[in-house]
Amino acid sequence: MLNNNKTVLLIDDNVVDLKINSKIIKISNLFDEIITCLSGEEALAYLNKTLHDGGKLPDFILLDIQMPDMDGFEFLELYKTLPNRLTDHCLIAMLSSTLDFGDIKRAEASLHVIKLLKKPLILKELEELLKKYFTR
Amino acid sequence: MSAPNVRVLYIDDEENNLQAFKASFRRQYEIYTAISAAEGLKVLQNIPIQVILADQKMPGTTGVEFFKSITDTYPDPIRILLTGYTDIEALADAINHGDIYRYITKPWNDLELHNSIKNAYDAYKAKIDLRNKVTELEKTNDELNRFIYSISHELRAPLVSAMGIVNLVKMEGLYNSSGEYWSLIETCSNKLDYYIQKTLQYYKNNKIVSENSAVDFHSLIPDLIDLHTYSDKETTFTVNIDQKEAFYGDAFRIEVILGNLISNAIKYQKETETNKRVNVNAVVRREAVEITINDNGMGILNEHLEKIFTQFFKSKVNQGSGLGLFIVKEALNKINGKITVSSNLAEGSTFKITIPNAK
């Protein structure tokens, strides 16, 4: 129902979590294509390259908060400066094992971020979120 | 009996007095003198003075006025006022505004003055020592808190990955593929996660400054019940909320308190009970909110009632961490709340909490 040729971009420095979450999404069949990046820098490079090539841009980004060097919030700052044809159509959910109210509020106050999802990623929560935002 | 490194500043408009003071005390103290308040200030700007003596009656700025003027800029040195006459009004003013340690009438008695300076220096040292100790303790406390916080986060990240793997195992239909091993791993992971979450709650309760905001019990209590019944649908909740008044309080701590009590009410049910039930009643008044949480669970032994709020107390019958009620009590302490409990093994337990309305 949701999957009509949609692409998701996963950004997480933790290889294990990246593997788990790609697998969950693959089984769920929510997206056609799954792209993974191990850092915010790598993700920005990927997005810039795709924007330049005219390739398929992601419709949804799952962004980990706690990453070395560039954390999730820093990534968002740079993401904001990317062209509208990406940012207008792409939604972001942040992902974290935090239980910190401050982080939750801060994440959900950011432009483009629709929700902070807690790790471990629960398929049902992800499905409900996507249903809410992608149903047309 | 000498204490040569006590730095004393003496301000007096009469040069004779300054000379006499120097003559009497130059062996005991490191002495600085000034002929006016302005000169005195210059000395203070350059030398870390520990004891200041000032004459009250000086042209321009009086001793009291001088002490008042430096209360914020030089709060540490101990002040002694010298007065040639017993001017009660000036003294009262001095003690109220200038933070004066002693006053001494002129002409002074050498022994009396010496003792006063010595005592003043002791007071100075005690003040500085205390401040250093407080800073040191604050730092240690802060470091300990931060350590607990970051270790909990660091521990939780890989644990959460493990929980994610168990979820994946379920999704792929492999959960029962190796006997009960996966379910055992899940139980262990959940238990460890519970401990970590309680540790974080404890840390936050200690650390976070209480902030009052509007609390709507009509939405808070059902939300908390939903959250805790997520994995257990067997218990029936009856909720009665009477909130006509606005309530202001520390939303974070109220959530912690109610969350723990609700989760306990679910956790400590009798296994054999077919009609597991919990009643939650909340009545909001102008002065306070009163909430009772009553269950028909296993109850608490009479001799345990006094101990349930202590850290790491757990009864033998079940799987508690010994942290939940301890955190409840700690959180209530921070917001001046109260808790009482009545319980017996036949009927279950009733916890009653009262939290003042900060409106």
CSV table of C-alpha atoms in Angstrom, one decimal:
chain,number,residue,atom,x,y,z
A,1,MET,CA,0.0,0.0,0.0
A,2,LEU,CA,2.7,2.4,1.0
A,3,ASN,CA,5.4,1.1,-1.3
A,4,ASN,CA,5.1,2.7,-4.6
A,5,ASN,CA,8.7,2.9,-5.6
A,6,LYS,CA,9.8,4.6,-2.5
A,7,THR,CA,13.4,5.0,-1.2
A,8,VAL,CA,14.6,5.2,2.4
A,9,LEU,CA,17.9,6.4,3.6
A,10,LEU,CA,19.3,5.0,6.9
A,11,ILE,CA,22.0,7.0,8.7
A,12,ASP,CA,23.7,5.3,11.7
A,13,ASP,CA,27.3,4.9,12.8
A,14,ASN,CA,26.4,1.6,14.4
A,15,VAL,CA,26.8,-1.2,11.8
A,16,VAL,CA,24.7,-3.7,13.9
A,17,ASP,CA,21.8,-1.3,14.1
A,18,LEU,CA,22.1,-0.4,10.4
A,19,LYS,CA,21.9,-4.1,9.6
A,20,ILE,CA,18.9,-4.7,11.9
A,21,ASN,CA,16.9,-1.8,10.7
A,22,SER,CA,17.6,-2.5,7.0
A,23,LYS,CA,16.4,-6.0,7.6
A,24,ILE,CA,13.2,-4.9,9.4
A,25,ILE,CA,12.4,-2.5,6.6
A,26,LYS,CA,13.2,-5.2,3.9
A,27,ILE,CA,10.9,-7.7,5.6
A,28,SER,CA,8.2,-5.0,6.0
A,29,ASN,CA,8.3,-4.3,2.3
A,30,LEU,CA,7.6,-0.6,3.1
A,31,PHE,CA,10.3,0.7,0.7
A,32,ASP,CA,11.6,-0.4,-2.6
A,33,GLU,CA,15.1,0.7,-2.1
A,34,ILE,CA,17.2,1.0,1.1
A,35,ILE,CA,20.3,3.1,1.2
A,36,THR,CA,22.6,3.0,4.2
A,37,CYS,CA,25.2,5.5,5.3
A,38,LEU,CA,27.6,5.2,8.2
A,39,SER,CA,27.8,8.9,9.0
A,40,GLY,CA,26.2,12.2,8.4
A,41,GLU,CA,29.0,13.2,6.2
A,42,GLU,CA,28.6,10.1,4.0
A,43,ALA,CA,24.8,10.8,3.8
A,44,LEU,CA,25.4,14.4,2.7
A,45,ALA,CA,27.8,13.3,0.1
A,46,TYR,CA,25.3,10.8,-1.2
A,47,LEU,CA,22.5,13.3,-1.3
A,48,ASN,CA,24.6,15.9,-3.0
A,49,LYS,CA,25.8,13.4,-5.6
A,50,THR,CA,22.2,12.2,-6.2
A,51,LEU,CA,21.0,15.8,-6.5
A,52,HIS,CA,23.7,16.4,-9.0
A,53,ASP,CA,23.1,13.2,-11.0
A,54,GLY,CA,19.4,13.6,-11.1
A,55,GLY,CA,19.1,10.2,-9.5
A,56,LYS,CA,16.3,8.9,-7.3
A,57,LEU,CA,16.1,11.0,-4.1
A,58,PRO,CA,15.0,9.4,-0.8
A,59,ASP,CA,11.4,9.9,0.4
A,60,PHE,CA,12.2,9.1,4.0
A,61,ILE,CA,15.3,9.3,6.2
A,62,LEU,CA,15.9,7.5,9.5
A,63,LEU,CA,18.5,9.5,11.3
A,64,ASP,CA,20.4,8.3,14.3
A,65,ILE,CA,21.1,11.0,16.9
A,66,GLN,CA,24.2,9.8,18.7
A,67,MET,CA,27.0,9.7,16.1
A,68,PRO,CA,30.7,10.7,16.4
A,69,ASP,CA,31.8,13.9,14.7
A,70,MET,CA,28.6,15.0,13.0
A,71,ASP,CA,25.6,14.0,15.2
A,72,GLY,CA,22.0,13.8,14.0
A,73,PHE,CA,21.3,17.4,15.0
A,74,GLU,CA,24.3,18.7,13.1
A,75,PHE,CA,23.3,16.7,10.1
A,76,LEU,CA,19.9,18.4,10.2
A,77,GLU,CA,21.5,21.9,10.2
A,78,LEU,CA,23.3,21.1,6.9
A,79,TYR,CA,20.4,19.2,5.5
A,80,LYS,CA,18.3,22.4,5.7
A,81,THR,CA,20.6,24.1,3.3
A,82,LEU,CA,20.0,21.5,0.5
A,83,PRO,CA,17.7,22.3,-2.4
A,84,ASN,CA,13.9,22.3,-1.9
A,85,ARG,CA,13.3,19.6,-4.4
A,86,LEU,CA,14.8,17.2,-1.9
A,87,THR,CA,13.7,18.8,1.4
A,88,ASP,CA,10.1,19.5,0.4
A,89,HIS,CA,9.4,15.9,-0.3
A,90,CYS,CA,11.5,14.0,2.0
A,91,LEU,CA,10.5,13.3,5.6
A,92,ILE,CA,12.8,12.6,8.5
A,93,ALA,CA,12.4,10.5,11.6
A,94,MET,CA,15.2,10.6,14.2
A,95,LEU,CA,16.2,7.4,15.9
A,96,SER,CA,17.8,7.0,19.3
A,97,SER,CA,18.2,4.9,22.3
A,98,THR,CA,17.8,8.0,24.4
A,99,LEU,CA,15.2,8.3,27.1
A,100,ASP,CA,16.0,12.0,27.4
A,101,PHE,CA,13.0,14.3,27.3
A,102,GLY,CA,15.2,17.1,26.2
A,103,ASP,CA,16.4,15.2,23.1
A,104,ILE,CA,12.8,14.2,22.2
A,105,LYS,CA,11.5,17.7,22.4
A,106,ARG,CA,14.5,19.1,20.5
A,107,ALA,CA,14.2,16.5,17.8
A,108,GLU,CA,10.4,17.0,17.3
A,109,ALA,CA,10.9,20.8,17.3
A,110,SER,CA,13.2,20.6,14.2
A,111,LEU,CA,11.8,21.4,10.8
A,112,HIS,CA,11.5,18.3,8.6
A,113,VAL,CA,11.5,15.9,11.6
A,114,ILE,CA,8.2,14.2,12.1
A,115,LYS,CA,9.1,12.1,15.0
A,116,LEU,CA,11.7,10.7,17.3
A,117,LEU,CA,11.5,6.9,17.2
A,118,LYS,CA,13.1,5.0,20.1
A,119,LYS,CA,15.4,2.1,19.5
A,120,PRO,CA,14.8,-0.7,19.1
A,121,LEU,CA,12.9,0.2,16.0
A,122,ILE,CA,9.4,-1.4,16.2
A,123,LEU,CA,7.9,-2.2,12.8
A,124,LYS,CA,4.4,-1.3,14.0
A,125,GLU,CA,5.4,2.2,15.1
A,126,LEU,CA,7.2,2.8,11.8
A,127,GLU,CA,4.2,1.6,9.8
A,128,GLU,CA,1.8,3.8,11.7
A,129,LEU,CA,4.0,6.8,11.2
A,130,LEU,CA,4.4,6.2,7.5
A,131,LYS,CA,0.7,5.6,7.1
A,132,LYS,CA,0.0,8.9,8.7
A,133,TYR,CA,2.3,10.9,6.5
A,134,PHE,CA,2.5,9.0,3.2
A,135,THR,CA,-1.2,8.1,2.6
A,136,ARG,CA,-2.5,10.0,-0.2
B,1,MET,CA,52.4,33.3,68.2
B,2,SER,CA,53.2,35.1,65.1
B,3,ALA,CA,51.2,34.7,61.9
B,4,PRO,CA,53.3,36.7,59.5
B,5,ASN,CA,51.3,35.9,56.4
B,6,VAL,CA,48.1,37.4,57.5
B,7,ARG,CA,47.6,40.4,55.3
B,8,VAL,CA,45.9,43.3,57.1
B,9,LEU,CA,44.7,46.6,55.6
B,10,TYR,CA,44.2,49.5,57.9
B,11,ILE,CA,42.4,52.6,56.7
B,12,ASP,CA,42.4,55.7,58.8
B,13,ASP,CA,42.6,59.4,58.0
B,14,GLU,CA,44.9,60.0,61.0
B,15,GLU,CA,48.5,59.3,60.0
B,16,ASN,CA,49.4,58.9,63.8
B,17,ASN,CA,47.0,56.0,64.2
B,18,LEU,CA,48.4,54.3,61.1
B,19,GLN,CA,52.0,54.6,62.5
B,20,ALA,CA,50.9,53.4,65.9
B,21,PHE,CA,49.3,50.4,64.4
B,22,LYS,CA,52.3,49.6,62.4
B,23,ALA,CA,54.6,49.9,65.4
B,24,SER,CA,52.5,47.6,67.5
B,25,PHE,CA,51.8,44.9,64.9
B,26,ARG,CA,54.4,44.9,62.2
B,27,ARG,CA,56.0,41.7,63.6
B,28,GLN,CA,52.7,39.8,63.7
B,29,TYR,CA,51.1,40.7,60.4
B,30,GLU,CA,51.9,41.9,56.9
B,31,ILE,CA,50.5,45.4,57.2
B,32,TYR,CA,49.1,47.7,54.5
B,33,THR,CA,47.9,51.2,55.4
B,34,ALA,CA,45.8,53.8,53.6
B,35,ILE,CA,45.0,57.3,54.5
B,36,SER,CA,41.5,57.3,52.8
B,37,ALA,CA,38.9,54.9,51.5
B,38,ALA,CA,40.0,55.7,47.9
B,39,GLU,CA,43.6,54.7,48.8
B,40,GLY,CA,42.3,51.6,50.6
B,41,LEU,CA,40.5,50.5,47.5
B,42,LYS,CA,43.7,50.8,45.5
B,43,VAL,CA,45.4,48.5,48.0
B,44,LEU,CA,42.6,46.0,47.7
B,45,GLN,CA,42.9,46.0,43.9
B,46,ASN,CA,46.5,44.9,44.1
B,47,ILE,CA,46.9,42.8,47.2
B,48,PRO,CA,44.8,39.8,48.3
B,49,ILE,CA,43.9,41.3,51.7
B,50,GLN,CA,42.4,39.0,54.4
B,51,VAL,CA,41.4,41.4,57.2
B,52,ILE,CA,40.4,45.0,56.8
B,53,LEU,CA,40.3,47.5,59.6
B,54,ALA,CA,38.6,50.9,58.9
B,55,ASP,CA,38.1,53.9,60.9
B,56,GLN,CA,34.4,55.1,61.0
B,57,LYS,CA,35.0,58.8,61.1
B,58,MET,CA,36.8,59.8,58.0
B,59,PRO,CA,36.2,62.8,55.7
B,60,GLY,CA,34.5,61.8,52.5
B,61,THR,CA,33.8,58.2,52.8
B,62,THR,CA,33.2,56.8,56.3
B,63,GLY,CA,34.3,53.3,57.3
B,64,VAL,CA,30.8,51.9,57.0
B,65,GLU,CA,30.2,53.4,53.6
B,66,PHE,CA,33.5,52.0,52.5
B,67,PHE,CA,32.6,48.5,53.7
B,68,LYS,CA,29.2,48.8,52.0
B,69,SER,CA,30.8,49.8,48.8
B,70,ILE,CA,33.0,46.7,48.6
B,71,THR,CA,30.4,44.0,49.7
B,72,ASP,CA,30.0,42.8,46.1
B,73,THR,CA,33.5,43.5,44.7
B,74,TYR,CA,35.5,42.2,47.7
B,75,PRO,CA,33.2,39.9,49.7
B,76,ASP,CA,35.9,37.7,51.2
B,77,PRO,CA,38.1,39.9,53.5
B,78,ILE,CA,36.8,40.1,57.1
B,79,ARG,CA,35.9,43.6,58.2
B,80,ILE,CA,36.6,45.3,61.6
B,81,LEU,CA,35.3,48.8,62.3
B,82,LEU,CA,37.1,51.2,64.5
B,83,THR,CA,35.0,53.9,66.1
B,84,GLY,CA,36.2,56.8,68.2
B,85,TYR,CA,32.7,57.2,69.7
B,86,THR,CA,29.9,54.8,70.3
B,87,ASP,CA,27.6,55.8,67.5
B,88,ILE,CA,24.8,53.3,67.8
B,89,GLU,CA,23.2,54.3,64.5
B,90,ALA,CA,26.4,53.9,62.5
B,91,LEU,CA,27.0,50.5,64.1
B,92,ALA,CA,23.5,49.2,63.4
B,93,ASP,CA,23.8,50.3,59.9
B,94,ALA,CA,27.2,48.7,59.6
B,95,ILE,CA,26.1,45.4,60.9
B,96,ASN,CA,23.1,45.4,58.6
B,97,HIS,CA,24.7,46.5,55.4
B,98,GLY,CA,28.4,46.3,55.6
B,99,ASP,CA,28.9,42.7,56.8
B,100,ILE,CA,31.1,43.8,59.8
B,101,TYR,CA,32.7,41.1,61.9
B,102,ARG,CA,33.6,43.2,64.9
B,103,TYR,CA,33.8,46.8,66.1
B,104,ILE,CA,36.4,48.1,68.3
B,105,THR,CA,36.4,51.4,70.1
B,106,LYS,CA,39.3,53.8,69.9
B,107,PRO,CA,41.7,54.2,71.5
B,108,TRP,CA,42.2,50.5,71.1
B,109,ASN,CA,43.7,48.0,73.5
B,110,ASP,CA,46.6,46.2,71.7
B,111,LEU,CA,45.7,42.8,73.1
B,112,GLU,CA,42.0,43.1,72.2
B,113,LEU,CA,42.8,44.3,68.7
B,114,HIS,CA,45.3,41.5,68.2
B,115,ASN,CA,42.8,38.9,69.3
B,116,SER,CA,40.2,40.4,67.1
B,117,ILE,CA,42.5,40.3,64.0
B,118,LYS,CA,43.4,36.7,64.9
B,119,ASN,CA,39.8,35.6,65.1
B,120,ALA,CA,39.0,37.5,62.0
B,121,TYR,CA,41.7,35.7,60.1
B,122,ASP,CA,40.4,32.3,61.4
B,123,ALA,CA,36.9,33.3,60.2
B,124,TYR,CA,38.4,34.2,56.8
B,125,LYS,CA,40.2,30.9,56.6
B,126,ALA,CA,37.1,29.0,57.6
B,127,LYS,CA,35.0,30.8,55.0
B,128,ILE,CA,37.5,30.0,52.2
B,129,ASP,CA,38.0,26.4,53.3
B,130,LEU,CA,34.3,25.9,53.4
B,131,ARG,CA,33.9,27.4,50.0
B,132,ASN,CA,36.7,25.2,48.6
B,133,LYS,CA,35.1,22.1,50.1
B,134,VAL,CA,31.7,22.9,48.7
B,135,THR,CA,33.2,23.5,45.2
B,136,GLU,CA,35.1,20.2,45.5
B,137,LEU,CA,32.0,18.3,46.6
B,138,GLU,CA,29.9,19.8,43.9
B,139,LYS,CA,32.5,18.8,41.4
B,140,THR,CA,32.7,15.2,42.7
B,141,ASN,CA,29.0,14.9,42.8
B,142,ASP,CA,28.6,16.3,39.4
B,143,GLU,CA,31.2,13.9,38.0
B,144,LEU,CA,29.6,10.9,39.7
B,145,ASN,CA,26.2,11.9,38.3
B,146,ARG,CA,27.6,12.4,34.8
B,147,PHE,CA,29.4,9.1,35.1
B,148,ILE,CA,26.1,7.3,36.0
B,149,TYR,CA,24.4,9.1,33.2
B,150,SER,CA,26.8,8.3,30.4
B,151,ILE,CA,27.5,4.8,31.5
B,152,SER,CA,23.7,4.1,31.4
B,153,HIS,CA,23.6,5.5,27.9
B,154,GLU,CA,26.6,3.6,26.8
B,155,LEU,CA,25.2,0.4,28.3
B,156,ARG,CA,21.8,0.9,26.8
B,157,ALA,CA,22.9,1.4,23.2
B,158,PRO,CA,24.2,-2.2,22.6
B,159,LEU,CA,21.4,-3.7,24.7
B,160,VAL,CA,18.9,-2.0,22.5
B,161,SER,CA,20.6,-3.5,19.5
B,162,ALA,CA,20.2,-6.9,21.1
B,163,MET,CA,16.5,-6.2,21.7
B,164,GLY,CA,16.2,-5.2,18.0
B,165,ILE,CA,17.7,-8.6,17.0
B,166,VAL,CA,15.1,-10.4,19.1
B,167,ASN,CA,12.4,-8.4,17.3
B,168,LEU,CA,13.9,-9.4,14.0
B,169,VAL,CA,13.9,-13.0,15.1
B,170,LYS,CA,10.2,-12.8,15.8
B,171,MET,CA,9.5,-11.1,12.5
B,172,GLU,CA,11.3,-13.9,10.7
B,173,GLY,CA,9.3,-16.5,12.6
B,174,LEU,CA,12.4,-18.0,14.3
B,175,TYR,CA,11.4,-17.1,17.9
B,176,ASN,CA,10.6,-20.7,18.7
B,177,SER,CA,13.3,-22.3,16.6
B,178,SER,CA,15.7,-23.1,19.4
B,179,GLY,CA,13.5,-24.1,22.2
B,180,GLU,CA,13.0,-21.3,24.7
B,181,TYR,CA,16.5,-19.7,24.2
B,182,TRP,CA,15.2,-16.6,22.4
B,183,SER,CA,12.5,-16.0,24.9
B,184,LEU,CA,15.1,-16.3,27.7
B,185,ILE,CA,17.3,-13.8,26.0
B,186,GLU,CA,14.4,-11.5,25.6
B,187,THR,CA,13.5,-11.7,29.3
B,188,CYS,CA,17.1,-11.0,30.3
B,189,SER,CA,17.4,-8.1,28.0
B,190,ASN,CA,14.2,-6.5,29.2
B,191,LYS,CA,15.2,-6.9,32.8
B,192,LEU,CA,18.6,-5.3,32.1
B,193,ASP,CA,16.9,-2.5,30.2
B,194,TYR,CA,14.5,-2.0,33.2
B,195,TYR,CA,17.5,-1.6,35.5
B,196,ILE,CA,19.1,0.9,33.2
B,197,GLN,CA,15.9,2.9,32.9
B,198,LYS,CA,15.5,3.0,36.7
B,199,THR,CA,19.1,4.2,37.1
B,200,LEU,CA,18.4,7.0,34.6
B,201,GLN,CA,15.2,7.9,36.4
B,202,TYR,CA,17.1,8.1,39.6
B,203,TYR,CA,19.8,10.2,38.1
B,204,LYS,CA,17.3,12.6,36.5
B,205,ASN,CA,15.3,12.9,39.7
B,206,ASN,CA,18.5,14.0,41.5
B,207,LYS,CA,19.7,16.3,38.8
B,208,ILE,CA,16.8,18.0,37.2
B,209,VAL,CA,15.6,21.2,38.8
B,210,SER,CA,11.9,21.1,39.6
B,211,GLU,CA,9.9,23.0,37.0
B,212,ASN,CA,6.1,23.6,37.4
B,213,SER,CA,3.8,23.3,34.4
B,214,ALA,CA,0.1,22.6,34.0
B,215,VAL,CA,-0.7,18.9,34.5
B,216,ASP,CA,-3.9,17.5,33.0
B,217,PHE,CA,-4.6,14.2,34.9
B,218,HIS,CA,-7.4,13.4,32.4
B,219,SER,CA,-4.7,12.7,29.8
B,220,LEU,CA,-1.7,11.9,31.9
B,221,ILE,CA,-3.1,8.9,33.8
B,222,PRO,CA,-4.7,7.1,30.8
B,223,ASP,CA,-1.4,7.7,28.8
B,224,LEU,CA,0.6,6.1,31.6
B,225,ILE,CA,-1.8,3.2,31.9
B,226,ASP,CA,-1.5,2.6,28.1
B,227,LEU,CA,2.2,2.7,28.2
B,228,HIS,CA,2.4,0.1,31.0
B,229,THR,CA,-0.3,-2.2,29.8
B,230,TYR,CA,1.3,-2.4,26.4
B,231,SER,CA,2.7,-5.9,27.1
B,232,ASP,CA,0.1,-7.0,29.6
B,233,LYS,CA,-3.6,-6.9,28.7
B,234,GLU,CA,-4.8,-9.0,31.6
B,235,THR,CA,-5.3,-6.3,34.2
B,236,THR,CA,-8.5,-4.3,34.1
B,237,PHE,CA,-8.1,-0.6,35.0
B,238,THR,CA,-10.9,1.5,36.5
B,239,VAL,CA,-10.0,5.2,36.3
B,240,ASN,CA,-11.8,8.0,38.1
B,241,ILE,CA,-10.5,11.5,37.7
B,242,ASP,CA,-12.0,14.5,39.3
B,243,GLN,CA,-10.2,17.5,38.0
B,244,LYS,CA,-12.1,20.8,37.8
B,245,GLU,CA,-9.2,22.9,39.0
B,246,ALA,CA,-6.0,23.6,37.1
B,247,PHE,CA,-3.1,21.8,38.6
B,248,TYR,CA,0.5,23.0,38.4
B,249,GLY,CA,3.4,20.7,39.3
B,250,ASP,CA,6.6,19.0,38.3
B,251,ALA,CA,5.3,17.0,35.3
B,252,PHE,CA,8.5,14.9,35.0
B,253,ARG,CA,8.4,13.7,38.6
B,254,ILE,CA,4.7,13.2,38.7
B,255,GLU,CA,5.1,11.0,35.6
B,256,VAL,CA,7.9,9.0,37.3
B,257,ILE,CA,5.9,8.6,40.5
B,258,LEU,CA,2.6,7.5,38.8
B,259,GLY,CA,4.5,5.4,36.2
B,260,ASN,CA,6.2,3.3,38.9
B,261,LEU,CA,3.1,2.9,41.0
B,262,ILE,CA,1.0,1.8,38.0
B,263,SER,CA,3.7,-0.6,36.8
B,264,ASN,CA,4.0,-2.1,40.3
B,265,ALA,CA,0.2,-2.6,40.5
B,266,ILE,CA,0.4,-4.6,37.3
B,267,LYS,CA,3.5,-6.5,38.2
B,268,TYR,CA,2.5,-7.6,41.6
B,269,GLN,CA,-0.8,-9.3,40.8
B,270,LYS,CA,-1.6,-12.8,42.1
B,271,GLU,CA,-0.8,-15.3,39.3
B,272,THR,CA,-4.0,-17.3,40.1
B,273,GLU,CA,-6.3,-14.3,40.1
B,274,THR,CA,-8.7,-14.4,37.2
B,275,ASN,CA,-10.1,-10.9,37.7
B,276,LYS,CA,-6.9,-8.8,38.0
B,277,ARG,CA,-7.9,-5.2,38.6
B,278,VAL,CA,-6.5,-1.8,39.5
B,279,ASN,CA,-8.4,1.3,40.5
B,280,VAL,CA,-6.9,4.7,40.0
B,281,ASN,CA,-8.6,7.7,41.6
B,282,ALA,CA,-7.5,11.2,41.3
B,283,VAL,CA,-9.0,14.2,43.0
B,284,VAL,CA,-7.6,17.6,42.2
B,285,ARG,CA,-8.2,20.4,44.7
B,286,ARG,CA,-6.9,24.0,44.9
B,287,GLU,CA,-4.3,23.0,47.4
B,288,ALA,CA,-3.3,19.5,46.3
B,289,VAL,CA,-4.0,16.5,44.2
B,290,GLU,CA,-4.7,13.2,45.9
B,291,ILE,CA,-4.3,10.0,44.0
B,292,THR,CA,-5.0,6.5,45.2
B,293,ILE,CA,-3.9,3.4,43.3
B,294,ASN,CA,-5.5,0.3,44.6
B,295,ASP,CA,-5.0,-3.3,43.4
B,296,ASN,CA,-6.3,-6.7,44.3
B,297,GLY,CA,-2.8,-8.1,43.9
B,298,MET,CA,-0.5,-10.1,46.2
B,299,GLY,CA,-0.3,-7.5,48.9
B,300,ILE,CA,2.6,-6.6,51.1
B,301,LEU,CA,3.6,-8.4,54.3
B,302,ASN,CA,3.0,-6.2,57.4
B,303,GLU,CA,6.7,-6.4,58.4
B,304,HIS,CA,7.7,-5.3,55.0
B,305,LEU,CA,5.6,-2.1,54.9
B,306,GLU,CA,8.2,0.1,56.4
B,307,LYS,CA,11.0,-1.2,54.2
B,308,ILE,CA,9.5,-1.0,50.8
B,309,PHE,CA,10.7,2.6,50.2
B,310,THR,CA,14.3,1.8,50.9
B,311,GLN,CA,16.8,1.3,48.2
B,312,PHE,CA,17.3,-2.2,46.9
B,313,PHE,CA,14.6,-3.7,49.2
B,314,LYS,CA,12.9,-6.6,47.5
B,315,SER,CA,10.6,-9.3,48.7
B,316,LYS,CA,11.5,-12.9,48.0
B,317,VAL,CA,8.4,-13.7,46.0
B,318,ASN,CA,9.0,-11.8,42.9
B,319,GLN,CA,11.3,-10.2,40.4
B,320,GLY,CA,11.4,-6.5,41.5
B,321,SER,CA,14.5,-4.4,41.2
B,322,GLY,CA,14.2,-2.8,44.6
B,323,LEU,CA,14.4,0.6,42.9
B,324,GLY,CA,10.8,1.5,41.9
B,325,LEU,CA,9.3,2.6,45.2
B,326,PHE,CA,12.6,4.1,46.3
B,327,ILE,CA,12.6,6.4,43.3
B,328,VAL,CA,8.9,7.2,44.0
B,329,LYS,CA,9.8,8.3,47.5
B,330,GLU,CA,12.9,10.3,46.3
B,331,ALA,CA,10.8,12.0,43.6
B,332,LEU,CA,8.1,12.8,46.1
B,333,ASN,CA,10.6,14.3,48.5
B,334,LYS,CA,11.8,16.7,45.8
B,335,ILE,CA,8.3,18.1,45.3
B,336,ASN,CA,7.0,17.9,48.9
B,337,GLY,CA,4.6,15.1,48.2
B,338,LYS,CA,3.5,12.4,50.6
B,339,ILE,CA,2.8,8.7,50.3
B,340,THR,CA,1.0,6.3,52.5
B,341,VAL,CA,0.4,2.6,51.9
B,342,SER,CA,-2.0,0.1,53.4
B,343,SER,CA,-2.0,-3.5,52.4
B,344,ASN,CA,-2.9,-7.0,53.3
B,345,LEU,CA,-2.3,-10.3,51.7
B,346,ALA,CA,-5.9,-11.1,51.1
B,347,GLU,CA,-7.1,-7.9,49.5
B,348,GLY,CA,-4.1,-6.3,47.9
B,349,SER,CA,-2.5,-2.9,48.3
B,350,THR,CA,-3.5,0.7,48.3
B,351,PHE,CA,-1.0,3.5,47.7
B,352,LYS,CA,-2.2,7.1,48.4
B,353,ILE,CA,-0.1,10.0,47.3
B,354,THR,CA,-0.7,13.7,47.9
B,355,ILE,CA,1.1,16.4,45.8
B,356,PRO,CA,0.8,20.1,46.5
B,357,ASN,CA,-0.7,22.2,43.8
B,358,ALA,CA,1.8,24.9,42.9
B,359,LYS,CA,-0.8,27.1,41.3
